[in-house]
Coordinates of C-alpha atoms and ligand atoms in Angstrom, one line a residue:
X1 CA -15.5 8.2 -13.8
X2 CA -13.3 9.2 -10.8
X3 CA -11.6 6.7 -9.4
X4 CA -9.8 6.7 -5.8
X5 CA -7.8 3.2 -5.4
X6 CA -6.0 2.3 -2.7
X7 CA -3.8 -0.7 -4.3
X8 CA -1.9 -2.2 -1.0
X9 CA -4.0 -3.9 1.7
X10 CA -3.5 -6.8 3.8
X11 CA -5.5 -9.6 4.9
X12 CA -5.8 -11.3 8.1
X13 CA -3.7 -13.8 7.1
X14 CA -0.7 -11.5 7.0
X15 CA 1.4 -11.5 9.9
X16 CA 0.4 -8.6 12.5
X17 CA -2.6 -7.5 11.2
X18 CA -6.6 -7.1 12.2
X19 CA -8.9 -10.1 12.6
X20 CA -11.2 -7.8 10.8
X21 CA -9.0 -7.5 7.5
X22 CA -11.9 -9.5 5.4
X23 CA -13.5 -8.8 2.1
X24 CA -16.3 -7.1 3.9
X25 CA -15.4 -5.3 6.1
X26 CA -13.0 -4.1 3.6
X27 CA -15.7 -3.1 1.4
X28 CA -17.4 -1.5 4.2
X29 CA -14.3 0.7 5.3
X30 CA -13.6 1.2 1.9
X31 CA -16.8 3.2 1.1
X32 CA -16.7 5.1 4.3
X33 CA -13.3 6.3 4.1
X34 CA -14.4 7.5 0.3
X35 CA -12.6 5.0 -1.8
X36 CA -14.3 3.2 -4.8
X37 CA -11.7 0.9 -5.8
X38 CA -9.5 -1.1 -3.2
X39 CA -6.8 -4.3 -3.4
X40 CA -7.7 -7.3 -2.1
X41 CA -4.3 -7.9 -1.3
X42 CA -2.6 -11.5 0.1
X43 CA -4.1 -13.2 -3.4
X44 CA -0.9 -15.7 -2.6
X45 CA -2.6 -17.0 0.6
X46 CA -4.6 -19.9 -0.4
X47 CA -7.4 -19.7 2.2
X48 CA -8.0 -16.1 1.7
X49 CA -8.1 -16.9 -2.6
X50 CA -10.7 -19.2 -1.7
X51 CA -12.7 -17.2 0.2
X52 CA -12.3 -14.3 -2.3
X53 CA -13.7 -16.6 -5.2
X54 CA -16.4 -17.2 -3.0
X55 CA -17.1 -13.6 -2.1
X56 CA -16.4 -11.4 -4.8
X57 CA -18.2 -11.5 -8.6
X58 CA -16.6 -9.6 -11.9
X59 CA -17.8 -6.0 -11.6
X60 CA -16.4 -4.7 -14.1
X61 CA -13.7 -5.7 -17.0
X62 CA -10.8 -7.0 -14.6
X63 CA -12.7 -5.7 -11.1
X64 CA -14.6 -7.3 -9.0
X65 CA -17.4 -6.6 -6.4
X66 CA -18.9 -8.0 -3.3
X67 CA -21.9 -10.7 -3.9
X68 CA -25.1 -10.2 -2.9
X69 CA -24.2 -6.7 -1.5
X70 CA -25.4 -3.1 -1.8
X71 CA -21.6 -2.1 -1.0
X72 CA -20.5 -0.4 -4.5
X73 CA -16.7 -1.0 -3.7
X74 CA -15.0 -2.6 -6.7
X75 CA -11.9 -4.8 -6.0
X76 CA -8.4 -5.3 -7.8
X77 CA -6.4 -8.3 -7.2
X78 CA -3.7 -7.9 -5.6
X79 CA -0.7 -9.0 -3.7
X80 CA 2.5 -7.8 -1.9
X81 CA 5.7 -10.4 -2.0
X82 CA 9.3 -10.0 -0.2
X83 CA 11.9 -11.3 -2.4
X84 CA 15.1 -11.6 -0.3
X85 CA 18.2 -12.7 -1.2
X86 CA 22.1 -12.3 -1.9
X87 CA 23.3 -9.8 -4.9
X88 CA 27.1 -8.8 -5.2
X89 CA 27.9 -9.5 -1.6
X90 CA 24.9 -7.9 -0.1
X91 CA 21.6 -8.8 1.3
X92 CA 18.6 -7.1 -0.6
X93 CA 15.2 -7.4 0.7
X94 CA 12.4 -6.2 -1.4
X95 CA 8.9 -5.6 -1.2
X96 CA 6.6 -5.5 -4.5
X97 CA 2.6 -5.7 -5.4
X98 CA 1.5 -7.4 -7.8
X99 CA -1.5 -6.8 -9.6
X100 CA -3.7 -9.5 -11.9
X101 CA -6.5 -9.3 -14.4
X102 CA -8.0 -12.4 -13.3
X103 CA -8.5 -15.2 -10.6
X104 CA -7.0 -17.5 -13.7
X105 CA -3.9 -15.0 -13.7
X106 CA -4.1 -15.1 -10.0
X107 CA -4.3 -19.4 -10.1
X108 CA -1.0 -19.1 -12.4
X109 CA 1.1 -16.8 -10.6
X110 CA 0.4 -18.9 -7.4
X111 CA 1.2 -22.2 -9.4
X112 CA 4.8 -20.8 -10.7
X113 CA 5.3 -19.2 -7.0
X114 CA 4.6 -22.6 -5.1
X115 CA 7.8 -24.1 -7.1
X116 CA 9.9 -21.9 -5.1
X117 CA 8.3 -22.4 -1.3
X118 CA 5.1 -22.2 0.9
X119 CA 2.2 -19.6 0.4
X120 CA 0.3 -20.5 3.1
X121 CA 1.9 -19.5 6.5
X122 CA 1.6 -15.7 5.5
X123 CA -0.2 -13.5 3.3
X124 CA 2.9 -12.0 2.1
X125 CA 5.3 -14.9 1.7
X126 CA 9.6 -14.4 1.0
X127 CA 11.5 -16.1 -1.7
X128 CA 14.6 -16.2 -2.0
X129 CA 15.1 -15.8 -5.3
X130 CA 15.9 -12.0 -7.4
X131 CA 13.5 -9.5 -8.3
X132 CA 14.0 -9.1 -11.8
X133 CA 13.1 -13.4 -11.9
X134 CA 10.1 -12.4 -10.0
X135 CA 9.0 -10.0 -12.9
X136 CA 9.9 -12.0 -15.5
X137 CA 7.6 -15.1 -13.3
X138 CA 4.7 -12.5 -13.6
X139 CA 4.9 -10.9 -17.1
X140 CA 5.2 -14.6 -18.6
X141 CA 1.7 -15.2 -16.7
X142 CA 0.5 -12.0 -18.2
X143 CA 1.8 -9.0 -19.4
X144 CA -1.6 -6.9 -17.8
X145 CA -0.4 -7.8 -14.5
X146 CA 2.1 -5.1 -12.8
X147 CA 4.9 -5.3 -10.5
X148 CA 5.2 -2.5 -8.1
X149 CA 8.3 -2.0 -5.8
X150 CA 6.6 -1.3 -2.6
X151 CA 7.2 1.7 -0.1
X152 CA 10.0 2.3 -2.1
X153 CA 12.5 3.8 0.3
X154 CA 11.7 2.1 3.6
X155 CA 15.4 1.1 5.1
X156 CA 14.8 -2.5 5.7
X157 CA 12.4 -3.7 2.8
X158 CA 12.6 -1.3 -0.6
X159 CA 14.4 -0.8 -3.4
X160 CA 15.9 1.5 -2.6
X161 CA 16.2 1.2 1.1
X162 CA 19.6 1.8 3.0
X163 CA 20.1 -1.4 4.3
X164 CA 18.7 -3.5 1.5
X165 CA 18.0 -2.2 -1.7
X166 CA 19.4 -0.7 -4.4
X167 CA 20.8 3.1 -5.9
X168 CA 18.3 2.9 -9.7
X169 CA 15.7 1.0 -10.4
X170 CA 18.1 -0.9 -13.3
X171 CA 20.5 -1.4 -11.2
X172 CA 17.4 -3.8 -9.5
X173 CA 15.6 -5.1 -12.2
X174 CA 18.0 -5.0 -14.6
X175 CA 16.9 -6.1 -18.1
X176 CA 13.4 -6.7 -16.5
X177 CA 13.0 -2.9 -15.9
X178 CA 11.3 -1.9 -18.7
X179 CA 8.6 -3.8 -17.1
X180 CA 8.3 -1.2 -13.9
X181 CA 6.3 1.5 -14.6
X182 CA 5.1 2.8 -11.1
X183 CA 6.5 3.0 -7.4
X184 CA 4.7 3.6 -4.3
X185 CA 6.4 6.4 -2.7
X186 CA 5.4 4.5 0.5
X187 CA 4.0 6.9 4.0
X188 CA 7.7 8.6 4.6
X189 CA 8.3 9.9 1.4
X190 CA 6.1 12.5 -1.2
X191 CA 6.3 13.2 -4.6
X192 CA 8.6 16.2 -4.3
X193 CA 10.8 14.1 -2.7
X194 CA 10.4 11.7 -5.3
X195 CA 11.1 14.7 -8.1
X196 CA 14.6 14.7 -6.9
X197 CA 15.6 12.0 -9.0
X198 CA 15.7 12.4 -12.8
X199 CA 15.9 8.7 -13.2
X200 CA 12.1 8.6 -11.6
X201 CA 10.7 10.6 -14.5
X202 CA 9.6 7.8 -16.4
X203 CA 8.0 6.6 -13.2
X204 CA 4.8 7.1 -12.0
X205 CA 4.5 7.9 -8.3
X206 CA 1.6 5.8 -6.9
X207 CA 0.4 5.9 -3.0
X208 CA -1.4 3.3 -1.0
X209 CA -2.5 2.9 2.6
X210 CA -0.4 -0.6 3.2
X211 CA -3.2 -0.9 5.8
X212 CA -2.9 -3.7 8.2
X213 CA -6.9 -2.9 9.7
X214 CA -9.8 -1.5 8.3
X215 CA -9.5 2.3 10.0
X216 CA -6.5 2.8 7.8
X217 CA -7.8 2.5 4.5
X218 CA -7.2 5.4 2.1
X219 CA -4.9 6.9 4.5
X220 CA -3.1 7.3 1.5
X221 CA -4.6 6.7 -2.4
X222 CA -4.7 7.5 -5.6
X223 CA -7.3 9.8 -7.8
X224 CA -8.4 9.1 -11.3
X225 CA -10.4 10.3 -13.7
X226 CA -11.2 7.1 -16.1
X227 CA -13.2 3.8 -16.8
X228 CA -13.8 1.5 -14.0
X229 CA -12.1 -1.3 -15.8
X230 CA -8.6 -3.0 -14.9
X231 CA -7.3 -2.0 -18.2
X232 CA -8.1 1.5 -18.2
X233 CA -6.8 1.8 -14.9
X234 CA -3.5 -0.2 -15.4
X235 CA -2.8 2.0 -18.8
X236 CA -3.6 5.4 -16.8
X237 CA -1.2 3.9 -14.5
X238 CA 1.8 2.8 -16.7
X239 CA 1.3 5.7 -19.2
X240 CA 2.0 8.4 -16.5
X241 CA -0.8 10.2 -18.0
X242 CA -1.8 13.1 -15.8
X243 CA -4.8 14.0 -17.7
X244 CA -6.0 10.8 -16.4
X245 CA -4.0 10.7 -13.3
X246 CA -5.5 13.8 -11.1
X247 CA -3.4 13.5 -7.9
X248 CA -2.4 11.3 -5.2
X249 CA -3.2 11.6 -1.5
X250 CA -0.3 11.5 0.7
X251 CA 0.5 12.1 4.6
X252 CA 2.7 14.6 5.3
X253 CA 6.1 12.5 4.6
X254 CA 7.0 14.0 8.1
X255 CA 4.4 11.4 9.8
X256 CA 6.2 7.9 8.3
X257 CA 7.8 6.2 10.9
X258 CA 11.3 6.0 8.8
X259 CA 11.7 9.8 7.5
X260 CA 13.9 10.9 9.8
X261 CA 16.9 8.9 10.5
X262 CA 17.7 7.4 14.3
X263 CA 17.6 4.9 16.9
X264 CA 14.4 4.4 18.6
X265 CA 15.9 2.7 22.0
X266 CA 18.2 5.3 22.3
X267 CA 15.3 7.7 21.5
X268 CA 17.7 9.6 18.9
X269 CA 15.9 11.1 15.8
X270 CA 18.5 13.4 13.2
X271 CA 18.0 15.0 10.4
X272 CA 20.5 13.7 7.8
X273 CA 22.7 16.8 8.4
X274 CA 22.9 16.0 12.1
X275 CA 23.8 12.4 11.0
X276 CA 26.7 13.6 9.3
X277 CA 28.4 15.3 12.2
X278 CA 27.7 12.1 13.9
X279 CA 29.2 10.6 11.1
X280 CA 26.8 8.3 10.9
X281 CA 26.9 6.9 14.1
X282 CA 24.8 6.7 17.2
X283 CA 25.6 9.3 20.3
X284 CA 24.0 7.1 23.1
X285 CA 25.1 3.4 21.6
X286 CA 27.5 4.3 19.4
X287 CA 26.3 1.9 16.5
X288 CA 25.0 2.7 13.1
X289 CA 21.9 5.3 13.0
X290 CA 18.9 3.7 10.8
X291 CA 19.4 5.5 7.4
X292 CA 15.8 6.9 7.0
X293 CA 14.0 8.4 3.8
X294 CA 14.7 12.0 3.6
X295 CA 18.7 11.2 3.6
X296 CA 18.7 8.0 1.3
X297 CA 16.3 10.7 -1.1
X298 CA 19.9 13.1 -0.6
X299 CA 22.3 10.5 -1.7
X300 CA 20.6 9.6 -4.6
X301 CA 19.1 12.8 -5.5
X302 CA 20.6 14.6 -8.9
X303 CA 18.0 18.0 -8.9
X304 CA 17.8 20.3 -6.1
X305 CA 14.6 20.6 -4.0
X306 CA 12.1 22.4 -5.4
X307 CA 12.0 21.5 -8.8
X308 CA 8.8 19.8 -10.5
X309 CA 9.1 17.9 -13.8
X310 CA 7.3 18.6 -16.7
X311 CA 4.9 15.4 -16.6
X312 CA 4.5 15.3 -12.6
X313 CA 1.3 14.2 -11.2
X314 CA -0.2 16.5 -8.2
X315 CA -1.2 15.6 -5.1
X316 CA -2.6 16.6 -1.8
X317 CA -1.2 15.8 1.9
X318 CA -3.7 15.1 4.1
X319 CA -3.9 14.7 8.3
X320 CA -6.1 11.5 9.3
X321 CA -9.3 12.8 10.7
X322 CA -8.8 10.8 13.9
X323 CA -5.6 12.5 14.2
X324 CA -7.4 16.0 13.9
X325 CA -9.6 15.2 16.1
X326 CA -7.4 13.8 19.0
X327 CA -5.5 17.1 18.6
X328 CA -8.9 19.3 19.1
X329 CA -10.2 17.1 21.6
X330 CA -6.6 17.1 23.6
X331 CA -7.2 12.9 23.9
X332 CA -5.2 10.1 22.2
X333 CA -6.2 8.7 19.0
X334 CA -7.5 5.7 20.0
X335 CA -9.9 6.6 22.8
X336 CA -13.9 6.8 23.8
X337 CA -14.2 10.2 22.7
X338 CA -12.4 10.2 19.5
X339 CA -14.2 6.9 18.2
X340 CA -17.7 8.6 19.3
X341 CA -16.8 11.8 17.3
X342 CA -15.9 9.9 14.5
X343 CA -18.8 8.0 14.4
X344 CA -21.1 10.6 14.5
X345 CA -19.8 13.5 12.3
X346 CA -18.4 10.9 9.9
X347 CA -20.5 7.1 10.0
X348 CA -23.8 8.6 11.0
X349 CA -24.0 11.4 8.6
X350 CA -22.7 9.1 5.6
X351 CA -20.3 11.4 4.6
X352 CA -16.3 10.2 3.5
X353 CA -13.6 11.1 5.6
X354 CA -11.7 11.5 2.3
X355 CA -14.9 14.1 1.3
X356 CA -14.4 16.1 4.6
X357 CA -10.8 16.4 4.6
X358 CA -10.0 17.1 0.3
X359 CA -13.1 18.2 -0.9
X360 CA -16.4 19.9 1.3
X361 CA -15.9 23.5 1.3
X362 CA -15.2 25.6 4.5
X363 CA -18.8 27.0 4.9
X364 CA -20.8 23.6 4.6
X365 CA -17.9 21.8 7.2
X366 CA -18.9 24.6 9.4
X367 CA -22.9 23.3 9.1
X368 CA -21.7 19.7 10.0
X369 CA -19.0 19.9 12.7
X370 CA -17.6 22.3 14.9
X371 CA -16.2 25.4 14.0
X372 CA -12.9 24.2 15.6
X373 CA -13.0 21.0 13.8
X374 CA -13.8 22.7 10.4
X375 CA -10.9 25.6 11.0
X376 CA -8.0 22.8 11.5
X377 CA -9.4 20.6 8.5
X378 CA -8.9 23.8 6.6
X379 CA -5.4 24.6 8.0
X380 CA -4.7 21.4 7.6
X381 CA -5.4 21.5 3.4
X382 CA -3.3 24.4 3.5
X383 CA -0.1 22.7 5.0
X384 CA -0.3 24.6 8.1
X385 CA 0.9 22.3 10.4
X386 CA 3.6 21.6 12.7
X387 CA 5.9 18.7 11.9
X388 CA 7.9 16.0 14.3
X389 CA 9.2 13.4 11.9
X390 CA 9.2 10.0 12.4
X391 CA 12.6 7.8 12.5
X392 CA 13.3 3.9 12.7
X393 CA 10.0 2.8 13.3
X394 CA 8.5 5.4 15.2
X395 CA 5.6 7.3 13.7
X396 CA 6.4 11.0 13.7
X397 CA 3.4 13.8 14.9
X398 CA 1.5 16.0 12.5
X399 CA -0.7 19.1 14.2
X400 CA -2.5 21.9 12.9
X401 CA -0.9 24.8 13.9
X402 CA -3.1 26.7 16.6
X403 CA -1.7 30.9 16.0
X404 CA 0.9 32.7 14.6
X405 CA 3.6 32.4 17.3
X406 CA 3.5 28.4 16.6
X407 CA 4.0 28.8 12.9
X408 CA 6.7 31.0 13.1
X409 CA 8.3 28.7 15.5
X410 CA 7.7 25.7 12.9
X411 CA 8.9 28.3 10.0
X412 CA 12.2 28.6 11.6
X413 CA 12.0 24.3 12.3
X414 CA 11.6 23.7 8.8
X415 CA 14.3 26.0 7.4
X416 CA 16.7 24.4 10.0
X417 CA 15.0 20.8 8.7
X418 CA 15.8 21.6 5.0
X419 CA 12.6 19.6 3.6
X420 CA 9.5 21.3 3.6
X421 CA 7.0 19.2 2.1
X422 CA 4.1 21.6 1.7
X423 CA 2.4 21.0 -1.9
Ligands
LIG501 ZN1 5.9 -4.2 2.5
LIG502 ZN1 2.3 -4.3 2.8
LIG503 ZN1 21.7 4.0 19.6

C-alpha cells in the first residue's frame, strides 16, 4: 500500500515545543495533512512512554494505532537523541532517530541509556558519550531498530555540520557505519544537494518534518509503496530500493533556516562565494559567519551539480499551503484570515493538504478553491518560485512567482546563486 511517513516528531515534553504535541492530536494532524504513518517521537521520556502504552495498540506488525479511535494513523516508535562530546580535539554534537520494533525494544534501549544520565527532563536527552557507542547501544538491543543521523548538515547539531560534525559518515561512526543506512537530509538541504557526494550513494536520503507542533506535520515526508508493517518499511528503507521508495517530499532547501550562510544580528546572509571574499568572516562584526548547508554541501562535494546517480530516489518540493495562501491573501502566516482559509478549503472539505498540493489535478483544484489559489499551487509543483534563502536560524521566503518579469528576475538570482534546486 502507499505509505507517507513522517519519521521525526517531538512531544511536548521536548524543550520548545506545542502543549498540543500528544498522541492525538498527532493522529488527528497526521490524517489531515495526508500522512498514514507518523513517529511518536521522545520514546526516551518516561511520562510520554507511559502514556503511549496507554494510548496506542499494535496495528500492524511493528506499528501501532490510536485505541478506541476511528483515526487510521499508524505509529512508529521513535526517538531523536544528541550525543555530544569531545573527538580529536573537537566538540561534535550530533543528532540521531532512533527507530524500535517494540515497546520491549523501546523498555531496553531506555534501560541501557539511563546508565549514562537522566531521560526525564527532555524528550530528547544529551549524552556525552560517541556516536558509534550509541549504535552499537541500539543494534545490541535489536538489530530492527535504525539509527538515523538527523538533519544531517545543520551547523550546530549534524554529522556533518560545520561546527560540529564530521567530513564522511566513517569518519563518525567508524566501525559502527555499516549500521547507517539512511540520513535525513534535514529542511535546508535536498536530494540533489545530497547527490553531490559519491560517499552518499549507499545512503538513502530520507525527509521528516522535525515538527515541534501539530501544523507542521508532513511539512516534509516520505512516500512508499509497501506493506504497512515495520519490517517492510525498515527494509524499503535500508535497501535503498526505489521501486519501493517512490519519492520524498521536500521544501525548497532555499526555505531552511541554515542554507545560506550568515549572521542573523548583523542581518548578513551570503552565498558561500560571497563568504569567501569575506574570507569567512563577518562585514558588520567581524567574527566567524555561521557555515550553512549549501557551502558545507561544496566542501565536501566530489561530483559537480547536476548529476543524478544511478539508484537515486525522486522527490517533489513542495510550498506549505499556509504559506501559499499568506502570499495570495497578502497577510502573514499566522493570521485570522489564513487559519479561516485553511480550515475551510482544507479541514471542512476533508481533503489532505499533502492531496492538494502533490497530487489533485489543475481542473478539480479549480472546482474547490480559487482560481488564484489553484494557479500558484500549480506554479508552485512546477518550481516556479522565487527564492530568499534562509541563514543561521532565520527561515528563508519561498513565493510563487506572479508573471514573467519576476521570473526572469529570479532566473538571473539563481544563476548568480549557483544552486538551483528545481527537481
Ligand atoms: Zn535535532
Ligand atoms: Zn528533532
Ligand atoms: Zn556579524
Amino acid at each position: 500500500m502507499k505509505i507517507i511517513a513522517d519519521l521525526h516528531v517531538h512531544s511536548k515534553y521536548s524543550r520548545a515545543t506545542s502543549k498540543d504535541m500528544d498522541s492525538d492530536s498527532i493522529a488527528l494532524w497526521a490524517h489531515r495533512k495526508g500522512i498514514n504513518l507518523v513517529g511518536t517521537g521522545d520514546f526516551t521520556h518516561p511520562t510520554y512512554l507511559k502514556e503511549l502504552k496507554k494510548n496506542l495498540a499494535p496495528s500492524a506488525n511493528g506499528l501501532f494505532k490510536l485505541k478506541e479511535s476511528n483515526n487510521n494513523v499508524h505509529f512508529m516508535l521513535t526517538t531523536e537523541l544528541s550525543n555530544i562530546y569531545s573527538y580529536r580535539g573537537k566538540t561534535r554534537r550530533i543528532h540521531n532517530i532512533l527507530t524500535a520494533p517494540s515497546f520491549e525494544a523501546v523498555d531496553k534501549i531506555n534501560s541501557a541509556l539511563s546508565r549514562f544520565g537522566r531521560l526525564d527532563y527532555d524528550g530528547r536527552p544529551i549524552f556525552g558519550f560517541n556516536a558509534k557507542e550509541l549504535v552499537k547501544l541500539v543494534m545490541d538491543v535489536s538489530d530492527m531498530c535504525m539509527v538515523i543521523p538527523a538533519h544531517a548538515w545543520t551547523p550546530w547539531y549534524s554529522v556533518f555540520g560545520s561546527n560540529s560534525g564530521f567530513d564522511s559518515i566513517e569518519e563518525c561512526f567508524e566501525e559502527q557505519s555499516k549500521h547507517i543506512h539512511a540520513i535525513e537530509t534535514g529542511l535546508s538541504s535536498d536530494p540533489p544537494m545530497n547527490w553531490r557526494l559519491e560517499a552518499l550513494d549507499r545512503i538513502t536520503l530520507i525527509s521528516n518534518s522535525d515538527a515541534h507542533s501539530p501544523e507542521k506535520l508532513g511539512r516534509e515526508a516520505n512516500v512508499l509503496e509497501c506493506g504497512m508493517s515495520y519490517s517492510d518499511i525498515i527494509s524499503t528503507i535500508k535497501t535503498k530500493d526505489n521501486k519501493r521508495f517512490l519519492y520524498t517530499i521536500e521544501f525548497f532547501p532555499e526555505e531552511g533556516k541554515y542554507h545560506f550562510d550568515g549572521h542573523r544580528n548583523c542581518k548578513i546572509s551570503f552565498s558561500p562565494e560571497q563568504t569567501n571574499q569575506h574570507a569567512g568572516l563577518c562585514p558588520v562584526c567581524g567574527r566567524p559567519l555561521t557555515i550553512g548547508v549549501l557551502n558545507r554541501v561544496e566542501k565536501l562535494a566530489t561530483r559537480k551539480d547536476g548529476i543524478v546517480p544511478d539508484n537515486a530516489i525522486p522527490f517533489k518540493h513542495l510550498i506549505p499551503l499556509k504559506e501559499i495562501m499568506a502570499d495570495i491573501l497578502a497577510v502573514g502566516v499566522n493570521t485570522v484570515k489564513v487559519n479561516k482559509m485553511y480550515t475551510e478549503s482544507v479541514i471542512d472539505k476533508g481533503i489532505s493538504e499533502l492531496d492538494i498540493l502533490l497530487n489533485i489535478p489543475e481542473q478539480e483544484l479549480k472546482h474547490i478553491m480559487p482560481d488564484t489559489m489553484a494557479n500558484s499551487i500549480i506554479s508552485s509543483r512546477n518550481g516556479m518560485v522565487k527564492r530568499v534563502p534562509g541563514y543561521d536560524g532565520v527561515y528563508g521566503r519561498i513565493s510563487v512567482l506572479k508573471n514573467m518579469k519576476q521570473e526572469k528576475q529570479q532566473s538571473l538570482f539563481q544563476s548568480k546563486g549557483g544552486n538551483d534546486g528545481t527537481c
